[in-house]
Tab-separated table of N, CA and C in Angstrom:
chain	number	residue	atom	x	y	z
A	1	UNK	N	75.883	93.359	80.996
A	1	UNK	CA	76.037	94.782	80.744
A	1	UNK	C	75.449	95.612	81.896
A	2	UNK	N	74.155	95.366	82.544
A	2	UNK	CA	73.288	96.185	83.300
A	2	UNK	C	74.351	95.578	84.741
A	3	UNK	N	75.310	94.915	85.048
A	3	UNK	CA	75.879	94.675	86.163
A	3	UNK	C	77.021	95.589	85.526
A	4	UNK	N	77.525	95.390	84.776
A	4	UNK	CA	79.221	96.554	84.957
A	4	UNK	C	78.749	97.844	85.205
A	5	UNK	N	77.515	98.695	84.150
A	5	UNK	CA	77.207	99.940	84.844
A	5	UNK	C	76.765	100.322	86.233
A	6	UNK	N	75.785	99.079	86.592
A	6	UNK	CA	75.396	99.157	87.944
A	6	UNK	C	77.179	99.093	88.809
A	7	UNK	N	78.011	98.569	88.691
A	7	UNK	CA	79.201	98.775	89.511
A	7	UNK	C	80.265	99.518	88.990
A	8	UNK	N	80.282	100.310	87.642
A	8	UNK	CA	80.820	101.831	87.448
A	8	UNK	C	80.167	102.814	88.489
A	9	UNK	N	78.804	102.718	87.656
A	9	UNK	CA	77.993	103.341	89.003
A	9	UNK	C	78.285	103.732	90.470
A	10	UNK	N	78.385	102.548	91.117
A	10	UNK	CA	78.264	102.480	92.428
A	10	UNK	C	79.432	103.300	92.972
A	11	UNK	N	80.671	102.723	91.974
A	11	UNK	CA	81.973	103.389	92.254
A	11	UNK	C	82.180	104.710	92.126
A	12	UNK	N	81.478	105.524	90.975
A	12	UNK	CA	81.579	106.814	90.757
A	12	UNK	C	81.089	107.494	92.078
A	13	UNK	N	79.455	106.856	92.418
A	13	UNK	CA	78.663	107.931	93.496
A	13	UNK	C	79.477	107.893	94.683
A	14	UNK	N	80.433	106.492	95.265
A	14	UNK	CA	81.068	106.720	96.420
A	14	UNK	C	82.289	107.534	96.094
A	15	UNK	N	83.215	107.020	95.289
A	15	UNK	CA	83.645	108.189	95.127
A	15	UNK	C	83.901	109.824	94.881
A	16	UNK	N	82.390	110.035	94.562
A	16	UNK	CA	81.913	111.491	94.482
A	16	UNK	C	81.886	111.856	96.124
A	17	UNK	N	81.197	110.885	97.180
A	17	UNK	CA	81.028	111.269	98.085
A	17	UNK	C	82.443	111.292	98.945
A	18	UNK	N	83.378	110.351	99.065
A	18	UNK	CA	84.609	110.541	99.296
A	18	UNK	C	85.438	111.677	98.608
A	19	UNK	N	85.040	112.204	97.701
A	19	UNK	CA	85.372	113.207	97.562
A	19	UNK	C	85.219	114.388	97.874
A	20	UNK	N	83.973	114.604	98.491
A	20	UNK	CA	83.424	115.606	99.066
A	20	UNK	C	83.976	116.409	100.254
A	21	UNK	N	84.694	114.767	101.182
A	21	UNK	CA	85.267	114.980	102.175
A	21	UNK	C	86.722	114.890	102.216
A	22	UNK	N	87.284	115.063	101.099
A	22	UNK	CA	88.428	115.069	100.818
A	22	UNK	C	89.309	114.131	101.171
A	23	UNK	N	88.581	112.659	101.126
A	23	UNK	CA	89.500	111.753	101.637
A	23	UNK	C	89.422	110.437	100.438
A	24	UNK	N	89.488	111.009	99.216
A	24	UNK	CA	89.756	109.925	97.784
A	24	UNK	C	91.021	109.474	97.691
A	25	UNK	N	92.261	109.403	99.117
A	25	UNK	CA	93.329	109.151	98.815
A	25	UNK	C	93.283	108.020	98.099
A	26	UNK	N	94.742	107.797	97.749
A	26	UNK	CA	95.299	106.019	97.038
A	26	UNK	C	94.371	105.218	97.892
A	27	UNK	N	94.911	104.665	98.836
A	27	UNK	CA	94.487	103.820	99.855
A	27	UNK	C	92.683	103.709	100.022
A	28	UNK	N	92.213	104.524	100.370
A	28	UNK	CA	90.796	104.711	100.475
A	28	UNK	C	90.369	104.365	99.135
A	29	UNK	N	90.571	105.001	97.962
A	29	UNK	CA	90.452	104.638	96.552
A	29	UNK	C	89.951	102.879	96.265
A	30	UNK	N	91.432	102.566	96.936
A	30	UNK	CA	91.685	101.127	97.030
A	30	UNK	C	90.606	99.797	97.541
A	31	UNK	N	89.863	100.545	98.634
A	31	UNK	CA	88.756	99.947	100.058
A	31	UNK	C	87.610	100.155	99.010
A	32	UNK	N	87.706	101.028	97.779
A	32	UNK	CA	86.077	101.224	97.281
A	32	UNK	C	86.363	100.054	96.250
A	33	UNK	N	87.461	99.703	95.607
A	33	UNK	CA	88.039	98.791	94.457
A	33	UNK	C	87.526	97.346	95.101
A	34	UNK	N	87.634	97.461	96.567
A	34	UNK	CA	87.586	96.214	96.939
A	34	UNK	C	86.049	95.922	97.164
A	35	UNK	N	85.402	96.804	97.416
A	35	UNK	CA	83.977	97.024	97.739
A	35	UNK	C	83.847	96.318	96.119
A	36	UNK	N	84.245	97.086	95.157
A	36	UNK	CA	83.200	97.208	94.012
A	36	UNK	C	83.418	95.492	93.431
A	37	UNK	N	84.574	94.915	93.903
A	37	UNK	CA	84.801	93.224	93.382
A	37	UNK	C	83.839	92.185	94.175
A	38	UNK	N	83.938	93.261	95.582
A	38	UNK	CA	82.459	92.126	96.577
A	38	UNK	C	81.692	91.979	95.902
A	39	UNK	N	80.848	93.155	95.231
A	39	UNK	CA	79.631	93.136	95.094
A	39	UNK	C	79.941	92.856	93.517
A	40	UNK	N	80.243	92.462	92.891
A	40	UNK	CA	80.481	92.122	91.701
A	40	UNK	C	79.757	90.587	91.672
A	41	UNK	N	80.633	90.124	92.952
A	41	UNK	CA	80.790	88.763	92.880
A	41	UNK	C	79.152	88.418	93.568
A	42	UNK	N	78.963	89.678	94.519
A	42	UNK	CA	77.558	89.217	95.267
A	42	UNK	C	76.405	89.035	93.843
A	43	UNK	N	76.459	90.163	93.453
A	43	UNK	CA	75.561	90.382	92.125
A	43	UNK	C	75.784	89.448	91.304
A	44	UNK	N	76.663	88.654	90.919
A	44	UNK	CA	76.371	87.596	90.487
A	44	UNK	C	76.009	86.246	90.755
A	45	UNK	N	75.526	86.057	92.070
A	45	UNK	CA	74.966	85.302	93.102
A	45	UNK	C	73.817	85.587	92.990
A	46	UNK	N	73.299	86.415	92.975
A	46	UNK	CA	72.027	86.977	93.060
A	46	UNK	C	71.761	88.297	92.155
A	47	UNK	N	70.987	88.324	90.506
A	47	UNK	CA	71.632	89.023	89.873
A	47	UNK	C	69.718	90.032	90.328
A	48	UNK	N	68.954	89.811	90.747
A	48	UNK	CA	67.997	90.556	91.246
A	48	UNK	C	68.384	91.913	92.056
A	49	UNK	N	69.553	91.690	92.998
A	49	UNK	CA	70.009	92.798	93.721
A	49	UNK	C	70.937	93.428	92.589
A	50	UNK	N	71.164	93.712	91.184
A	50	UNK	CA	71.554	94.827	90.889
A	50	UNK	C	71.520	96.295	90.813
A	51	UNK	N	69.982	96.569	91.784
A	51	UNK	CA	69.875	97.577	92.119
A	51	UNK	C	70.056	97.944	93.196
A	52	UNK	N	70.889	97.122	93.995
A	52	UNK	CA	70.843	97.219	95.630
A	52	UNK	C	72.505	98.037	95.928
A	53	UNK	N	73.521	97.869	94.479
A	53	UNK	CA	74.583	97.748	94.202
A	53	UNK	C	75.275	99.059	95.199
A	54	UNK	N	74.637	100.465	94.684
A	54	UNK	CA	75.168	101.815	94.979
A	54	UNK	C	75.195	101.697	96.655
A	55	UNK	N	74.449	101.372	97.395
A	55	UNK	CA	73.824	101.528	98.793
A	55	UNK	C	75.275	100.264	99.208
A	56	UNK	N	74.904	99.373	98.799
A	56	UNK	CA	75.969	98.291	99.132
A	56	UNK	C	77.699	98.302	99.477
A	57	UNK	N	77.819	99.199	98.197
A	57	UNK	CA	79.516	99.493	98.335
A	57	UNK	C	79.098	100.492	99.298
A	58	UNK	N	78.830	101.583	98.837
A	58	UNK	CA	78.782	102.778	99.942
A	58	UNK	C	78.938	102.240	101.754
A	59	UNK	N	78.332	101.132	101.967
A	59	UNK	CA	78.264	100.495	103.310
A	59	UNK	C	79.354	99.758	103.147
A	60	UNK	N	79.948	99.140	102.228
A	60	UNK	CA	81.177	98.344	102.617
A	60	UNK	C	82.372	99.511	102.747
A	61	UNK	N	82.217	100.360	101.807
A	61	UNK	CA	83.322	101.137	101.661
A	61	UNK	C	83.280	101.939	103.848
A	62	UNK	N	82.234	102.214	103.662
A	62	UNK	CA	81.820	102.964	105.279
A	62	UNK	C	82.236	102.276	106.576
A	63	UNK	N	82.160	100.625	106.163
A	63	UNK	CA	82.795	100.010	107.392
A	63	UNK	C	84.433	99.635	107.057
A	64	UNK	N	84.991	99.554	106.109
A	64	UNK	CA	86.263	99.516	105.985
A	64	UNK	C	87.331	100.730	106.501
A	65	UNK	N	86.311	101.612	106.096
A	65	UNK	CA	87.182	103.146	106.732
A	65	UNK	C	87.457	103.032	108.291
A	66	UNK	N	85.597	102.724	108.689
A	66	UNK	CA	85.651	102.594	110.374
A	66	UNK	C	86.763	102.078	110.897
A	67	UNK	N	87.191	100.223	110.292
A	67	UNK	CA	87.895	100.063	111.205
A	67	UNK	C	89.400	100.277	110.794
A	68	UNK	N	89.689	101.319	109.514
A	68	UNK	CA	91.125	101.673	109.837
A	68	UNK	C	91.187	102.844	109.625
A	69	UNK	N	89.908	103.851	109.680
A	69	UNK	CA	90.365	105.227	109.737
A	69	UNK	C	89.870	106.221	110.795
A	70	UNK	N	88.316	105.317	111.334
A	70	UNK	CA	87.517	106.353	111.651
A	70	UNK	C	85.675	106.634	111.191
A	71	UNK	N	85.358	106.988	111.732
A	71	UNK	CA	83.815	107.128	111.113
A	71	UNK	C	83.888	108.089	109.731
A	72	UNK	N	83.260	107.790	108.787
A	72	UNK	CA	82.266	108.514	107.818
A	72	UNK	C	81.184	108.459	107.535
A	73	UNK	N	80.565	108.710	106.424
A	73	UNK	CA	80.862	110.409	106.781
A	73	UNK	C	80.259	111.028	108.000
A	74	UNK	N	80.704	112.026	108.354
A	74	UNK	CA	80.172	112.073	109.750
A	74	UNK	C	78.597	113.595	109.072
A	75	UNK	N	78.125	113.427	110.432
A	75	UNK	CA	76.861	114.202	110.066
A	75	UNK	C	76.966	115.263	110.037
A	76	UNK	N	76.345	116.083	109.244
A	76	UNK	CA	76.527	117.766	109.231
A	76	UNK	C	75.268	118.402	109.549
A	77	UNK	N	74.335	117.500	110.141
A	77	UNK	CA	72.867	118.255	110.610
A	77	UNK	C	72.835	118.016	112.140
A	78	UNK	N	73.959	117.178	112.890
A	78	UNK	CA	73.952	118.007	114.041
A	78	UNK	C	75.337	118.316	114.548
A	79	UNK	N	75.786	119.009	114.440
A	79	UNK	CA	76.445	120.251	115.107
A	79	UNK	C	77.343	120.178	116.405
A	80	UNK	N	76.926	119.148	117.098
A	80	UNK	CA	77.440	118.826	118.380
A	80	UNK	C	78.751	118.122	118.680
A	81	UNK	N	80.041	119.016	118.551
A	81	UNK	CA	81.038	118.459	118.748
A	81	UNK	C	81.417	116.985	119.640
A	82	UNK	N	80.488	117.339	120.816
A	82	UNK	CA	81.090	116.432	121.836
A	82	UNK	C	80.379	114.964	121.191
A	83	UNK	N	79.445	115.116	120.667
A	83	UNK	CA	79.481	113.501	119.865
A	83	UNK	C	78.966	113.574	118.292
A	84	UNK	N	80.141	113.177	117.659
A	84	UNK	CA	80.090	113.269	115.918
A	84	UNK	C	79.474	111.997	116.068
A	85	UNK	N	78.992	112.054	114.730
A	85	UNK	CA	78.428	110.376	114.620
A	85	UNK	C	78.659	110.419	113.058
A	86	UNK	N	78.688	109.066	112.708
A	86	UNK	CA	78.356	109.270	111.565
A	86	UNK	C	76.946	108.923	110.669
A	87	UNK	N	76.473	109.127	109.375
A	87	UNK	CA	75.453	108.714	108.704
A	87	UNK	C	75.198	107.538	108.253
A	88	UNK	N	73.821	107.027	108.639
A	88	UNK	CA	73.575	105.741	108.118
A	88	UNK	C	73.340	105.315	106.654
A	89	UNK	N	72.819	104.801	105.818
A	89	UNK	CA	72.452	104.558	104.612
A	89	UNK	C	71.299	103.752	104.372
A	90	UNK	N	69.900	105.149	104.082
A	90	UNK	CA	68.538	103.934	104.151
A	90	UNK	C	68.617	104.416	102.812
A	91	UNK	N	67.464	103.100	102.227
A	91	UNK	CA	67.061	101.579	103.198
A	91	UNK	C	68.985	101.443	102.464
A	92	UNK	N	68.662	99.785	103.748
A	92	UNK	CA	69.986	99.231	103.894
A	92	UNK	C	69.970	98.354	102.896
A	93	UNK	N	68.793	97.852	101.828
A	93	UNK	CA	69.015	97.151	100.983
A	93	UNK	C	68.089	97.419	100.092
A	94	UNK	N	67.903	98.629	99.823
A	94	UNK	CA	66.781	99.133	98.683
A	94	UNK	C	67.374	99.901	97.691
A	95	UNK	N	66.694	100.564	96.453
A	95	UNK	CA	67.332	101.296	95.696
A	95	UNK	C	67.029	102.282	95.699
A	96	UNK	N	67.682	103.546	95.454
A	96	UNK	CA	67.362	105.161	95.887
A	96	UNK	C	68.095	105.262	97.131
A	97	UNK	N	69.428	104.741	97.618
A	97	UNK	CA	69.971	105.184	98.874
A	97	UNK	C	70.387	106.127	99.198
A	98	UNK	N	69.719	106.626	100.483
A	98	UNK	CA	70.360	107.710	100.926
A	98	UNK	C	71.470	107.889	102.151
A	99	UNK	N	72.425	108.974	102.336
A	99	UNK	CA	72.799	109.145	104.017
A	99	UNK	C	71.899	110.058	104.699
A	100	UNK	N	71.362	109.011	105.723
A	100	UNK	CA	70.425	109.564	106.885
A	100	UNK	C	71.082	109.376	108.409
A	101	UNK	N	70.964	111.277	108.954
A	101	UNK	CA	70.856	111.179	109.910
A	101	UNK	C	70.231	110.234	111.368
A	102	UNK	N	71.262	109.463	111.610
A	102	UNK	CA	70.441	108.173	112.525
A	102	UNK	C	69.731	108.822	114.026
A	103	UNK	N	70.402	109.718	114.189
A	103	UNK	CA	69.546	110.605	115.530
A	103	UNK	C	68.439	111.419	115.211
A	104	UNK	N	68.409	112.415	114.051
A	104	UNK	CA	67.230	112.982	113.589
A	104	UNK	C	66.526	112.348	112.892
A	105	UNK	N	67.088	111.944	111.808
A	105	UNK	CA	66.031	110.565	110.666
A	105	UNK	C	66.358	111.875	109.362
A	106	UNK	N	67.248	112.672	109.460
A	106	UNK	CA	66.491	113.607	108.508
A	106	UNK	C	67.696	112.892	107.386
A	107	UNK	N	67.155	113.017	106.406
A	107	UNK	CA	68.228	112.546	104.849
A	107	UNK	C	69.154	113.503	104.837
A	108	UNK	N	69.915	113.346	104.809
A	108	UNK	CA	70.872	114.531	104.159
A	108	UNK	C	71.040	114.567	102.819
A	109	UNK	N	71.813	113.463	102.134
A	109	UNK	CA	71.670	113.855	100.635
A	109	UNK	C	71.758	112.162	99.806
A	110	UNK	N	71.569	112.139	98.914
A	110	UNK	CA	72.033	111.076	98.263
A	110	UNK	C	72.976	110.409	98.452
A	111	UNK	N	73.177	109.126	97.720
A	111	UNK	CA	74.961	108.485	97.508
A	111	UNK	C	75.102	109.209	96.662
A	112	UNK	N	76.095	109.466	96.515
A	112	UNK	CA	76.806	110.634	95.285
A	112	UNK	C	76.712	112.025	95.748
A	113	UNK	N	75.819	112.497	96.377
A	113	UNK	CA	75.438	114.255	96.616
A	113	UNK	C	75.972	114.394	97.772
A	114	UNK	N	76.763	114.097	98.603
A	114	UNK	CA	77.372	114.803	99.634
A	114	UNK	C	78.120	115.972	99.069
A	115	UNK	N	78.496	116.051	98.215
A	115	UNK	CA	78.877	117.626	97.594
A	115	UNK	C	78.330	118.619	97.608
A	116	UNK	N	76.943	118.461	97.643
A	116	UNK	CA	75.919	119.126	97.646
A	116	UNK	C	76.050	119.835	99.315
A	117	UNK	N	76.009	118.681	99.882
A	117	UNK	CA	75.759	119.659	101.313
A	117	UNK	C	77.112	120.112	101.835
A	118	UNK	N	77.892	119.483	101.837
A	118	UNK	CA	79.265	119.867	102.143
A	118	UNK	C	79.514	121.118	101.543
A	119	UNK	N	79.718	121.467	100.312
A	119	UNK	CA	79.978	122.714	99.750
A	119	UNK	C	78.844	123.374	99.657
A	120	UNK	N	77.491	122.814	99.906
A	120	UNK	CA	76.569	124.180	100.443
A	120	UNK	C	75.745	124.902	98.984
């Protein structure tokens, strides 16, 4: 039971955050579906990391985009056209993940709360 919510979970907050940026198409939808069966299967390998779950997809979903769409999400605390970057996700295997600015260090918002800063 505490593994299906932990991976409803995980799926809702990335998708909140893909939503933020308006890119919940089909397809993308699809890359988080696939995320959420990895870690299904990881978590049941190791059922200790069920709290590692949210941070986990969010990073699988983040490198699947990379290599067929592009960076996400990209940062909104610096400003500097000539190099977007995108946000990292600390810790990389802890619970409470956030997207952090990798050049400043500063958090921006939760998994799930990019809505928050995006719409301000």
């Amino acid at each position: 039971m505490e593994l299906e919510q932990a991976l409803h979970a995980a799926r809702a907050l990335v998708l909140a955050d893909l939503s933020a940026d308006d890119v919940a198409v089909a397809d993308v939808v699809s890359l988080v579906e696939d995320a959420v069966a990895h870690r299904r299967w990881w978590v049941e390998q190791w059922p200790e990391g069920v709290g590692f779950v949210a941070g986990l997809v969010a990073q699988d979903v983040q490198d699947a985009l990379l290599e067929r769409y592009g960076r996400w999400p990209l940062c909104p605390v610096c400003t500097d056209l000539n190099d977007p970057h995108p946000l990292d996700i600390q810790p990389e295997l802890g619970t409470d993940p956030h997207w952090v600015c990798p050049k400043t260090g500063v958090a921006v918002a939760r998994i799930g709360a990019l809505n928050s800063v995006r719409r301000g």
